[in-house]
Coordinates of C-alpha atoms in Angstrom, one line a residue:
Chain A
M1 CA 23.1 6.4 37.1
T2 CA 22.4 8.5 40.1
P3 CA 19.4 7.3 42.2
A4 CA 17.8 10.7 41.6
A5 CA 17.7 10.1 37.9
E6 CA 14.5 11.1 36.3
L7 CA 11.8 8.5 35.8
L8 CA 11.0 7.8 32.1
L9 CA 8.7 4.8 32.2
E10 CA 6.7 3.3 34.9
G11 CA 4.8 0.0 34.8
R12 CA 2.2 -0.4 37.5
E13 CA 1.0 -3.9 38.3
V14 CA 0.6 -4.8 34.6
T15 CA -1.4 -8.0 34.2
K16 CA -2.2 -9.9 31.0
T17 CA -4.0 -13.2 30.9
F18 CA -4.7 -15.5 27.9
G19 CA -7.6 -17.7 28.9
G20 CA -6.6 -19.0 32.2
L21 CA -2.9 -18.4 31.6
A22 CA -1.3 -15.4 33.2
A23 CA 1.3 -14.1 30.8
L24 CA 2.0 -11.2 33.2
S25 CA 0.9 -10.9 36.8
D26 CA 1.2 -7.6 38.5
V27 CA 4.5 -6.6 36.9
S28 CA 5.8 -3.3 38.1
L29 CA 9.0 -1.7 36.9
T30 CA 10.6 1.7 36.6
I31 CA 13.0 2.8 33.9
R32 CA 15.1 5.9 34.3
R33 CA 15.9 8.3 31.5
G34 CA 19.2 7.5 29.9
E35 CA 19.7 3.9 31.2
I36 CA 19.8 0.6 29.5
Y37 CA 17.3 -1.6 31.2
G38 CA 17.4 -5.3 30.6
L39 CA 14.5 -7.7 30.7
I40 CA 15.6 -11.3 31.0
G41 CA 13.9 -14.6 31.9
P42 CA 13.4 -18.1 30.6
N43 CA 11.4 -18.8 27.5
G44 CA 7.7 -18.0 28.0
A45 CA 8.4 -15.8 31.0
G46 CA 6.3 -13.0 29.5
K47 CA 9.0 -10.7 28.2
T48 CA 7.5 -10.2 24.7
S49 CA 4.0 -10.0 26.2
L50 CA 5.3 -7.1 28.3
F51 CA 6.6 -5.5 25.2
N52 CA 3.3 -5.9 23.5
C53 CA 1.4 -4.5 26.4
L54 CA 3.8 -1.6 26.5
T55 CA 3.5 -0.7 22.8
G56 CA -0.3 -1.1 22.7
L57 CA -0.5 -4.3 20.7
Y58 CA -2.0 -6.0 23.7
R59 CA -4.5 -4.4 26.0
P60 CA -3.4 -5.2 29.6
D61 CA -6.2 -6.8 31.8
G62 CA -4.9 -4.7 34.7
G63 CA -2.4 -2.1 35.5
E64 CA -0.9 0.5 33.2
F65 CA 2.3 2.0 31.9
L66 CA 3.1 5.7 32.3
L67 CA 5.6 7.5 30.1
E68 CA 6.9 10.6 31.7
G69 CA 4.1 10.4 34.2
K70 CA 1.4 10.2 31.6
S71 CA -0.7 7.1 31.3
L72 CA -0.5 5.0 28.1
A73 CA -3.7 3.1 29.0
G74 CA -6.1 2.6 26.1
L75 CA -3.8 4.1 23.5
K76 CA -3.6 2.4 20.1
P77 CA -0.2 1.2 19.1
H78 CA 0.3 4.1 16.6
A79 CA -0.5 6.6 19.4
V80 CA 2.0 4.9 21.7
A81 CA 4.6 5.3 18.9
N82 CA 3.6 9.0 18.6
R83 CA 4.2 9.4 22.4
G84 CA 7.8 8.3 22.0
I85 CA 8.1 4.5 22.3
A86 CA 9.5 2.6 19.4
R87 CA 10.3 -1.1 19.2
T88 CA 11.8 -3.9 17.2
F89 CA 10.5 -7.4 16.9
Q90 CA 11.8 -10.7 18.0
N91 CA 11.1 -12.1 14.5
I92 CA 12.3 -9.2 12.4
R93 CA 9.3 -7.4 10.8
L94 CA 10.7 -5.2 8.1
F95 CA 8.7 -4.0 5.0
A96 CA 10.3 -6.8 3.0
N97 CA 9.7 -5.4 -0.5
M98 CA 10.7 -1.8 0.3
T99 CA 14.3 -0.6 0.1
A100 CA 16.3 -0.1 3.3
L101 CA 15.9 3.7 2.8
E102 CA 12.1 3.4 2.3
N103 CA 11.8 1.3 5.4
V104 CA 13.5 4.1 7.5
M105 CA 11.4 6.8 5.7
V106 CA 8.2 5.0 6.8
G107 CA 9.5 5.4 10.3
R108 CA 9.3 9.2 9.8
H109 CA 5.5 8.9 9.2
A110 CA 4.6 9.9 12.7
R111 CA 6.9 12.9 12.6
S112 CA 5.6 14.3 9.4
R113 CA 2.3 15.6 8.2
T114 CA 1.9 15.9 4.4
G115 CA -1.7 15.0 3.5
V116 CA -3.3 13.9 0.2
L117 CA -3.5 17.4 -1.2
G118 CA 0.0 18.3 -0.3
A119 CA 1.2 15.1 -1.9
I120 CA -0.7 15.6 -5.1
L121 CA 0.1 19.3 -5.5
R122 CA 3.6 18.8 -4.1
T123 CA 3.5 22.2 -2.4
P124 CA 6.7 23.8 -1.3
G125 CA 6.0 22.6 2.3
A126 CA 5.4 19.0 1.2
R127 CA 8.5 19.1 -1.0
A128 CA 10.6 20.4 1.9
E129 CA 9.2 17.8 4.2
E130 CA 9.9 15.0 1.8
A131 CA 13.4 16.1 1.4
A132 CA 13.8 16.3 5.1
I133 CA 12.4 12.8 5.5
R134 CA 14.8 11.4 3.0
E135 CA 17.8 13.2 4.5
H136 CA 16.9 12.1 8.0
A137 CA 16.5 8.5 6.8
Q138 CA 19.9 8.5 5.0
R139 CA 21.5 9.9 8.2
L140 CA 20.0 7.1 10.2
L141 CA 21.1 4.4 7.8
A142 CA 24.7 5.8 8.1
Y143 CA 24.3 5.8 11.8
V144 CA 23.7 2.1 11.9
G145 CA 26.2 1.5 9.2
L146 CA 23.9 0.7 6.3
E147 CA 24.5 3.7 4.1
R148 CA 25.7 1.5 1.2
Q149 CA 22.7 -0.7 1.4
S150 CA 20.1 2.1 1.1
G151 CA 18.9 0.9 -2.3
S152 CA 18.6 -2.8 -1.4
L153 CA 15.3 -4.4 -0.6
A154 CA 15.0 -5.1 3.0
K155 CA 14.6 -8.8 2.4
E156 CA 17.8 -9.0 0.4
L157 CA 19.9 -7.8 3.3
P158 CA 21.8 -10.3 5.4
Y159 CA 20.4 -11.1 8.8
G160 CA 22.6 -8.8 10.9
D161 CA 21.9 -5.9 8.6
Q162 CA 18.1 -6.5 8.9
R163 CA 18.4 -6.2 12.7
R164 CA 20.3 -2.9 12.3
L165 CA 17.8 -1.7 9.7
E166 CA 14.9 -2.4 12.1
I167 CA 16.7 -0.3 14.7
A168 CA 17.3 2.5 12.3
R169 CA 13.6 2.4 11.4
A170 CA 12.6 2.6 15.0
L171 CA 15.0 5.5 15.7
A172 CA 13.3 7.4 12.8
T173 CA 10.2 7.8 15.0
E174 CA 12.4 9.8 17.4
P175 CA 11.7 7.6 20.4
K176 CA 12.3 8.5 24.0
L177 CA 12.3 4.8 24.8
L178 CA 13.6 2.3 22.3
A179 CA 12.4 -1.3 23.1
L180 CA 14.6 -3.9 21.5
D181 CA 13.3 -7.5 21.4
E182 CA 16.4 -9.8 21.3
P183 CA 18.5 -7.6 19.0
A184 CA 21.5 -9.9 19.2
A185 CA 19.7 -13.2 18.8
G186 CA 21.4 -15.5 16.3
M187 CA 24.5 -13.3 16.0
N188 CA 28.1 -14.4 16.2
A189 CA 30.5 -12.9 18.7
T190 CA 31.7 -10.1 16.3
E191 CA 28.2 -9.1 15.3
T192 CA 27.1 -9.1 18.9
A193 CA 30.0 -6.8 19.8
A194 CA 29.0 -4.5 17.0
M195 CA 25.4 -4.5 18.2
R196 CA 26.5 -3.8 21.7
A197 CA 28.6 -0.8 20.5
L198 CA 25.5 0.4 18.6
M199 CA 23.3 0.2 21.6
T200 CA 25.8 2.0 23.8
R201 CA 26.0 4.7 21.2
I202 CA 22.2 5.1 21.0
R203 CA 22.1 5.4 24.7
D204 CA 24.9 8.0 24.7
D205 CA 22.9 9.9 22.1
G206 CA 20.1 10.3 24.6
V207 CA 17.7 7.4 23.9
T208 CA 16.7 5.2 26.8
L209 CA 16.8 1.5 26.0
L210 CA 14.7 -1.4 27.1
L211 CA 16.2 -4.6 26.1
I212 CA 15.0 -8.2 26.0
E213 CA 18.0 -10.4 25.6
H214 CA 19.0 -14.0 26.2
D215 CA 22.7 -13.5 25.9
V216 CA 23.5 -13.2 29.6
A217 CA 27.0 -12.0 29.1
L218 CA 25.7 -9.2 26.9
V219 CA 23.0 -8.2 29.4
M220 CA 25.4 -8.2 32.3
G221 CA 28.0 -6.2 30.5
L222 CA 25.6 -3.7 28.9
C223 CA 22.6 -3.0 31.2
D224 CA 22.5 -0.5 34.0
R225 CA 19.6 -2.4 35.6
V226 CA 17.9 -5.7 35.0
A227 CA 14.5 -7.1 35.7
V228 CA 14.0 -10.9 35.7
L229 CA 10.6 -12.3 34.7
D230 CA 9.6 -15.9 35.4
Y231 CA 6.1 -17.3 34.7
G232 CA 4.8 -13.7 34.2
R233 CA 6.1 -12.4 37.6
K234 CA 9.0 -10.1 38.2
I235 CA 11.2 -12.1 40.6
A236 CA 14.1 -9.8 40.7
E237 CA 15.2 -6.3 39.8
G238 CA 18.5 -4.5 40.3
T239 CA 22.0 -4.0 38.9
P240 CA 23.3 -7.0 37.0
A241 CA 25.6 -8.0 39.9
E242 CA 22.7 -7.9 42.4
V243 CA 20.5 -10.0 40.1
Q244 CA 23.1 -12.5 39.3
G245 CA 23.5 -13.5 42.9
N246 CA 19.7 -13.6 43.6
P247 CA 18.7 -17.2 44.6
A248 CA 15.3 -16.8 42.9
V249 CA 16.9 -16.0 39.6
I250 CA 19.3 -18.9 39.8
E251 CA 16.4 -21.2 40.6
A252 CA 14.4 -19.9 37.7
Y253 CA 17.2 -20.5 35.3
L254 CA 18.7 -23.6 36.6
G255 CA 16.0 -25.3 38.6
A256 CA 15.3 -25.5 42.4
G257 CA 18.1 -28.0 43.2
M258 CA 20.9 -25.6 42.2
A259 CA 19.8 -22.7 44.4
A260 CA 20.6 -24.4 47.7
Chain B
M1 CA 6.4 11.0 -14.5
L2 CA 9.9 9.8 -15.2
S3 CA 9.2 6.5 -13.5
L4 CA 6.9 5.6 -16.4
L5 CA 10.0 5.0 -18.6
P6 CA 12.1 1.9 -18.5
E7 CA 15.4 2.4 -16.5
S8 CA 17.6 2.1 -19.6
L9 CA 16.0 5.2 -21.2
R10 CA 16.3 7.5 -18.2
H11 CA 19.9 8.4 -18.5
D12 CA 19.7 10.6 -21.5
R13 CA 17.5 13.6 -20.8
R14 CA 17.0 14.4 -24.5
L15 CA 16.0 10.9 -25.2
V16 CA 13.5 11.1 -22.4
W17 CA 11.9 14.2 -23.8
A18 CA 12.0 12.9 -27.3
T19 CA 10.1 9.8 -26.1
Y20 CA 7.5 11.9 -24.3
A21 CA 7.1 14.1 -27.3
G22 CA 6.6 11.1 -29.5
L23 CA 4.2 9.5 -27.1
A24 CA 2.2 12.8 -26.8
L25 CA 2.0 13.1 -30.6
L26 CA 0.9 9.4 -30.9
L27 CA -1.8 9.9 -28.3
C28 CA -3.1 13.0 -30.1
L29 CA -3.2 11.3 -33.5
L30 CA -4.3 7.9 -32.3
P31 CA -8.1 8.4 -32.7
F32 CA -7.5 9.6 -36.3
L33 CA -5.1 6.7 -37.1
V34 CA -7.5 4.2 -35.6
D35 CA -10.5 5.8 -37.3
A36 CA -8.8 5.6 -40.7
G37 CA -7.4 2.1 -40.2
M38 CA -10.0 0.3 -38.2
G39 CA -13.2 2.3 -38.2
R40 CA -15.2 4.4 -35.8
T41 CA -16.1 1.5 -33.6
W42 CA -12.5 1.2 -32.6
V43 CA -12.3 4.9 -31.5
R44 CA -15.1 4.1 -29.2
I45 CA -13.2 1.1 -27.9
L46 CA -10.3 3.4 -27.3
D47 CA -12.5 5.6 -25.3
F48 CA -13.4 2.7 -23.1
A49 CA -9.8 1.7 -22.8
L50 CA -9.1 5.1 -21.3
L51 CA -12.0 4.7 -18.9
Y52 CA -10.7 1.4 -17.7
V53 CA -7.3 2.8 -17.2
M54 CA -8.8 5.3 -14.8
L55 CA -10.8 2.5 -13.0
A56 CA -7.8 0.2 -12.8
L57 CA -5.6 3.0 -11.4
G58 CA -8.2 3.6 -8.7
L59 CA -8.4 -0.1 -7.8
N60 CA -4.6 -0.3 -7.9
I61 CA -4.4 2.1 -4.9
V62 CA -6.5 -0.2 -2.9
V63 CA -5.2 -3.6 -4.1
G64 CA -1.8 -2.8 -5.4
F65 CA -0.5 -0.2 -2.9
A66 CA -2.4 -0.9 0.3
G67 CA -2.8 -4.7 -0.4
L68 CA -6.5 -4.7 0.4
L69 CA -8.2 -7.2 -1.9
D70 CA -11.4 -5.5 -3.0
L71 CA -13.8 -7.5 -5.1
G72 CA -16.6 -4.9 -5.0
Y73 CA -14.9 -2.1 -6.7
V74 CA -17.6 -1.8 -9.4
A75 CA -19.9 -0.5 -6.7
F76 CA -18.1 2.9 -6.7
Y77 CA -18.2 2.9 -10.5
A78 CA -22.0 2.3 -10.2
V79 CA -22.4 5.1 -7.6
G80 CA -20.7 7.6 -9.9
A81 CA -22.7 6.4 -12.9
Y82 CA -26.1 6.5 -11.2
L83 CA -25.4 9.8 -9.4
Y84 CA -24.9 11.4 -12.8
A85 CA -27.8 9.5 -14.4
I86 CA -30.2 10.6 -11.6
L87 CA -29.1 14.2 -11.5
A88 CA -28.8 14.8 -15.2
S89 CA -31.6 13.1 -17.1
P90 CA -35.4 13.4 -17.6
H91 CA -35.9 10.7 -15.0
F92 CA -36.3 13.4 -12.3
G93 CA -36.2 16.3 -14.7
L94 CA -32.9 17.4 -13.1
H95 CA -30.2 18.6 -15.4
L96 CA -27.2 19.5 -13.3
P97 CA -24.1 20.3 -15.4
F98 CA -21.4 17.7 -15.9
W99 CA -18.7 19.8 -14.4
V100 CA -20.6 20.0 -11.1
L101 CA -21.5 16.4 -11.1
L102 CA -18.1 15.0 -11.8
P103 CA -16.5 16.3 -8.6
L104 CA -19.7 15.5 -6.7
G105 CA -19.6 11.9 -8.0
A106 CA -16.0 11.6 -6.9
A107 CA -16.9 12.9 -3.5
I108 CA -20.0 10.7 -3.0
A109 CA -18.1 7.6 -4.3
G110 CA -15.3 8.5 -1.9
L111 CA -17.8 8.6 0.9
F112 CA -19.1 5.1 -0.1
G113 CA -15.5 4.0 -0.1
M114 CA -15.2 4.9 3.5
L115 CA -18.5 3.4 4.3
L116 CA -17.3 0.1 2.9
G117 CA -13.9 0.5 4.4
A118 CA -15.0 1.2 8.0
P119 CA -16.5 -2.3 8.8
T120 CA -13.7 -4.2 7.0
L121 CA -10.7 -2.6 8.8
R122 CA -10.0 -5.7 10.8
L123 CA -10.3 -8.0 7.8
R124 CA -7.6 -9.2 5.5
G125 CA -7.1 -11.3 2.5
D126 CA -9.9 -13.8 1.8
Y127 CA -12.3 -12.4 4.4
L128 CA -11.9 -8.8 3.1
A129 CA -12.5 -10.1 -0.5
I130 CA -15.8 -11.8 0.5
V131 CA -17.1 -8.7 2.4
T132 CA -16.2 -6.3 -0.4
L133 CA -17.8 -8.8 -2.9
G134 CA -21.0 -8.6 -0.9
F135 CA -20.9 -4.9 -0.8
G136 CA -20.6 -4.7 -4.6
E137 CA -23.6 -7.0 -4.9
I138 CA -25.6 -5.0 -2.4
I139 CA -25.2 -1.9 -4.4
R140 CA -26.2 -3.6 -7.6
I141 CA -29.2 -5.2 -6.0
F142 CA -30.3 -1.9 -4.6
L143 CA -30.0 -0.3 -8.0
N144 CA -32.1 -3.1 -9.4
N145 CA -34.8 -2.7 -6.8
L146 CA -35.0 0.9 -5.9
N147 CA -37.9 1.6 -8.3
A148 CA -40.5 1.0 -5.6
P149 CA -42.1 2.4 -3.5
V150 CA -40.3 5.5 -4.8
N151 CA -38.8 5.2 -8.2
I152 CA -35.2 6.3 -7.7
T153 CA -33.2 4.1 -10.0
N154 CA -35.9 3.0 -12.4
G155 CA -35.0 -0.6 -11.5
P156 CA -33.8 -3.1 -14.1
Q157 CA -34.9 -0.9 -17.0
G158 CA -32.2 1.5 -16.1
I159 CA -32.1 5.3 -16.8
N160 CA -32.2 6.5 -20.3
L161 CA -31.6 9.8 -22.2
I162 CA -28.8 10.9 -19.8
D163 CA -27.5 14.3 -20.6
P164 CA -24.3 14.3 -22.7
I165 CA -21.3 16.2 -21.5
Q166 CA -21.7 19.9 -22.5
V167 CA -18.7 21.9 -23.7
A168 CA -19.5 25.6 -24.2
G169 CA -23.2 24.8 -24.2
L170 CA -23.0 22.2 -26.9
P171 CA -23.3 18.5 -26.3
L172 CA -19.9 16.7 -26.8
S173 CA -21.7 13.6 -28.2
K174 CA -22.6 15.6 -31.3
G175 CA -19.0 16.3 -31.9
L176 CA -17.0 19.4 -31.7
D177 CA -16.4 22.1 -34.3
L178 CA -13.0 23.5 -33.9
G179 CA -13.1 25.7 -37.0
I180 CA -10.2 24.0 -38.9
L181 CA -11.4 20.5 -38.2
T182 CA -14.6 18.9 -36.9
L183 CA -14.3 16.2 -34.2
S184 CA -16.9 13.5 -34.1
G185 CA -18.5 12.6 -30.8
V186 CA -16.2 9.6 -30.0
H187 CA -13.1 11.7 -31.0
A188 CA -14.1 14.5 -28.7
H189 CA -14.7 12.1 -25.9
Y190 CA -11.3 10.6 -26.5
Y191 CA -9.6 13.9 -25.8
L192 CA -11.7 14.5 -22.7
F193 CA -11.0 11.0 -21.4
L194 CA -7.4 11.3 -22.3
T195 CA -7.0 14.5 -20.3
L196 CA -8.8 13.0 -17.3
T197 CA -6.7 9.8 -17.6
L198 CA -3.5 11.8 -17.6
L199 CA -4.7 13.6 -14.6
T200 CA -5.5 10.3 -12.9
I201 CA -2.0 9.0 -13.7
F202 CA -0.5 12.2 -12.4
I203 CA -2.4 11.9 -9.1
A204 CA -1.6 8.2 -8.7
L205 CA 2.1 8.8 -9.3
R206 CA 2.2 11.7 -6.9
L207 CA 0.5 9.7 -4.2
Q208 CA 2.8 6.8 -4.7
D209 CA 5.9 8.9 -4.2
S210 CA 4.7 10.4 -1.0
R211 CA 4.4 9.8 2.7
I212 CA 0.9 8.5 2.1
G213 CA 2.0 6.1 -0.6
R214 CA 4.7 4.7 1.6
A215 CA 2.3 4.2 4.4
W216 CA 0.0 2.2 2.1
V217 CA 2.8 0.0 1.0
A218 CA 4.0 -0.4 4.6
I219 CA 0.5 -1.7 5.6
R220 CA 0.6 -4.1 2.7
E221 CA 4.0 -5.4 3.7
D222 CA 3.4 -5.7 7.4
E223 CA 0.5 -4.1 9.2
V224 CA 1.8 -4.8 12.7
A225 CA 5.2 -3.2 11.9
A226 CA 3.4 -0.3 10.2
V227 CA 1.3 0.5 13.3
A228 CA 4.3 0.2 15.5
M229 CA 5.9 2.9 13.4
G230 CA 3.1 5.3 14.3
I231 CA 1.0 4.8 11.2
N232 CA -2.7 5.2 12.0
T233 CA -3.7 2.1 10.0
R234 CA -7.4 2.9 10.3
N235 CA -7.1 6.3 8.7
I236 CA -4.6 5.3 6.1
K237 CA -6.7 2.3 5.0
L238 CA -9.9 4.4 4.8
L239 CA -7.9 6.9 2.8
A240 CA -7.0 4.2 0.3
F241 CA -10.6 3.0 0.0
A242 CA -11.7 6.6 -0.4
M243 CA -9.1 7.5 -3.0
G244 CA -9.7 4.4 -5.0
A245 CA -13.5 4.9 -4.9
M246 CA -13.1 8.5 -6.1
F247 CA -11.4 7.3 -9.2
G248 CA -14.2 4.8 -9.7
G249 CA -16.8 7.5 -9.1
V250 CA -15.3 9.8 -11.8
G251 CA -15.1 6.8 -14.2
G252 CA -18.8 6.1 -13.5
G253 CA -19.9 9.6 -14.2
L254 CA -18.0 9.6 -17.5
F255 CA -19.4 6.2 -18.5
S256 CA -22.9 7.4 -17.7
A257 CA -22.6 10.6 -19.8
F258 CA -20.8 8.8 -22.6
Q259 CA -23.3 6.0 -22.9
G260 CA -26.4 8.0 -22.3
F261 CA -27.9 5.0 -20.5
V262 CA -27.2 3.1 -17.3
S263 CA -28.7 -0.1 -15.9
P264 CA -27.6 -2.4 -13.1
E265 CA -26.4 -4.9 -15.7
S266 CA -23.3 -2.8 -16.3
F267 CA -22.2 -3.3 -12.7
T268 CA -21.9 -7.0 -12.1
L269 CA -19.3 -8.9 -10.2
M270 CA -17.8 -9.8 -13.6
E271 CA -17.0 -6.2 -14.1
S272 CA -15.2 -6.0 -10.7
I273 CA -13.2 -9.1 -11.5
M274 CA -12.3 -7.6 -14.9
I275 CA -10.9 -4.5 -13.4
L276 CA -9.0 -6.6 -10.8
S277 CA -7.6 -8.7 -13.6
M278 CA -6.3 -5.6 -15.3
V279 CA -4.5 -4.7 -12.1
V280 CA -3.1 -8.1 -11.5
L281 CA -2.3 -9.0 -15.1
G282 CA -0.6 -5.6 -15.7
G283 CA 1.5 -5.7 -12.6
M284 CA 0.0 -5.0 -9.2
G285 CA 1.2 -1.8 -7.6
H286 CA 3.1 -0.7 -10.7
I287 CA 1.3 2.2 -12.5
P288 CA 2.7 1.7 -16.0
G289 CA 1.9 -2.0 -15.7
V290 CA -1.7 -1.3 -14.6
I291 CA -2.2 1.0 -17.5
L292 CA -0.9 -1.6 -19.9
G293 CA -3.2 -4.2 -18.2
A294 CA -6.2 -2.0 -18.6
V295 CA -5.6 -1.3 -22.2
A296 CA -4.7 -4.9 -23.0
L297 CA -7.8 -6.3 -21.3
T298 CA -10.1 -3.8 -23.0
L299 CA -8.7 -4.4 -26.5
L300 CA -8.2 -8.2 -26.3
P301 CA -11.8 -9.3 -26.1
E302 CA -12.6 -6.9 -29.0
L303 CA -9.7 -8.1 -31.1
L304 CA -10.9 -11.7 -30.5
R305 CA -14.1 -10.7 -32.4
Y306 CA -12.1 -11.1 -35.5
I307 CA -11.8 -14.8 -34.8
G308 CA -14.9 -15.4 -37.0
P309 CA -13.6 -13.6 -40.1
L310 CA -10.2 -15.1 -39.5
Q311 CA -11.7 -18.7 -39.6
Q312 CA -13.5 -17.7 -42.8
S313 CA -10.3 -16.7 -44.5
L314 CA -8.3 -19.6 -43.2
F315 CA -10.7 -22.5 -43.5
G316 CA -13.2 -21.0 -45.9
R317 CA -16.0 -21.4 -43.2
V318 CA -16.6 -20.5 -39.6
A319 CA -15.8 -23.7 -37.8
V320 CA -16.5 -22.7 -34.2
D321 CA -18.9 -20.0 -33.2
P322 CA -16.7 -16.9 -32.5
S323 CA -18.7 -15.8 -29.5
D324 CA -18.0 -19.2 -27.8
L325 CA -14.3 -19.1 -28.8
R326 CA -13.8 -15.5 -27.8
M327 CA -14.2 -15.8 -24.0
L328 CA -12.4 -19.2 -24.1
L329 CA -9.3 -17.7 -25.7
F330 CA -9.6 -14.7 -23.4
G331 CA -9.6 -16.9 -20.3
M332 CA -6.8 -19.0 -21.7
G333 CA -4.8 -15.8 -22.2
L334 CA -5.2 -14.8 -18.6
V335 CA -4.2 -18.3 -17.4
L336 CA -1.1 -18.3 -19.6
V337 CA 0.0 -14.9 -18.4
M338 CA -0.5 -15.9 -14.8
L339 CA 1.5 -19.1 -15.4
F340 CA 4.4 -17.6 -17.1
R341 CA 4.4 -14.1 -15.7
P342 CA 2.8 -14.3 -12.3
E343 CA 4.2 -10.8 -11.5
G344 CA 2.2 -9.3 -14.4
L345 CA 3.1 -8.1 -17.8
W346 CA 5.0 -5.1 -16.7
P347 CA 5.8 -5.4 -13.0
S348 CA 7.8 -2.9 -10.9
P349 CA 11.5 -3.8 -11.0
K350 CA 11.2 -4.7 -7.3
R351 CA 8.4 -7.2 -7.8
A352 CA 10.1 -8.8 -10.8
R353 CA 13.1 -9.5 -8.5
E354 CA 10.8 -11.0 -6.0
L355 CA 9.3 -13.6 -8.3
H356 CA 12.3 -14.2 -10.6
P357 CA 15.3 -14.4 -8.3
D358 CA 17.3 -15.6 -11.2
S359 CA 16.8 -12.4 -13.2
P360 CA 19.8 -10.9 -14.8
D361 CA 20.3 -8.4 -12.0
V362 CA 20.9 -10.9 -9.3
S363 CA 22.7 -13.5 -11.4
R364 CA 25.1 -10.9 -12.6
Q365 CA 25.9 -10.1 -9.1
E366 CA 26.3 -13.7 -8.2
Q367 CA 28.8 -14.1 -11.0
E368 CA 30.7 -11.1 -9.8
D369 CA 30.8 -12.7 -6.3
L370 CA 32.1 -15.9 -7.8
Y371 CA 34.7 -14.0 -9.7
D372 CA 35.9 -12.3 -6.5
A373 CA 36.1 -15.6 -4.8
S374 CA 38.2 -17.2 -7.5
R375 CA 40.9 -14.6 -7.3

């Protein structure tokens, strides 16, 4: 990553409070195009709240996000997805009773336009679009290694496959930024390695990644830059090596006594 | 249309076409067979069965596809029925043609669908059910009371002498002379209703297998995930309400013209629940199942009328008043189906798997797994 790399996402003093509790206070961060940006922090540090503010599920009480210099403030979640931010969820949220293929096809919704009349009359345009949606979805399933499971219901898939299906579905929206909420949670070493390879490949194919992860080894090995949240504040940002040596980070993770 | 057939039949193309041809022939001959075997009343019941298929398919879009529990569906049926009654009867002296009023009824009912949908967008499950139930009642009460100060709906007396459907300038209710054979009124309506029902099925199937249909199901499955995938849930939900309501509006117009009379009594909560039962009992979200549910629930109460004569022949006297027994047995039937087939009489293969994990599909796979392990 050269320092001059283009800015993709900028968070400016994002604040979110629930009652008196500040889930996020004045969090600012910058993500450059083509990097893998890690977001770490102890439980309850505000990582998922940040994701929710970013994707429009929460409305921040202060501050804003800008994607390619354009503000995302006030946009509904579907509009944020249209702008080019896709996400996965910490507790996998697939369309359980749809097949793997259908799940990914739903992801193409924002990038297709057939309306009611087109659907009923099945115009040549609608037909072509439907075929393109299906073909694109099949390609993405193959991309994450699920081509053989395309006809299985999402809920019948093993846990690791569900994680990968969620990523395929998010990729179907053609995101510029893919936000992954703990993609390797609950995975064994082999599965984690495969997930890591997948994330690297996604990045190499031109999608910027924002990643919440608890597996420190994974974050340190994979991310270009890392931000650390603690009690809703950003306490450190930098390359994994820089962050690892930061006393504030050690204190947040291990308690005050260890930092000395 | 292929999806209407069970999976085992789909492999052989010729068999598929033979099945369709047989089905088409049966549907064409049905009113004559029924007329000959069971009498004219039953052809009329058949007409109503088709009407309810249309209504149930409309409600299925809202409840089955989009997962929005709507207990006020009958309101749209009422809107369609009254629109036709008001604009084609001596009540105001207006006699607009049926073929104009049918699409108009669909459009106005669709508009009402959106009106109902708009304030309920944030509601789900029980809360949505209560609000829609209220909406259904509001419409009925309006119809009941809009006879003063200006008499629009003629209140509880209802509107009478509604124009019949005209085909080539002749009223369909008087029958149709086709030269080689003469169709009675109920027969002629059967063919009209059948055509419109087939059109409804076609539209429902096309919508289901489209980007729109997938978006509806996605909302049903997980609204948060759906919105994160870029689906504008507000518009897609309103579309579901509108499409469902349009089917209801068409059904209402047909009902009005067929009966020649409408009153608020036809549009009670019971009617909404009946249509919902057709959807649930048939197999929510599965079009063939919903059709089956609608037909079954229209025919069953009528068949149960034979309970009286049956008792007469079995015991030599009528032991229990048939009208008491009829609804009791009907209710019991519903309870039994829900106990033993909670997924409905003819669920989609996916949903059957959901509620019966030990179905042959899965257990066969488990056995194969075991076999692999033992090697």
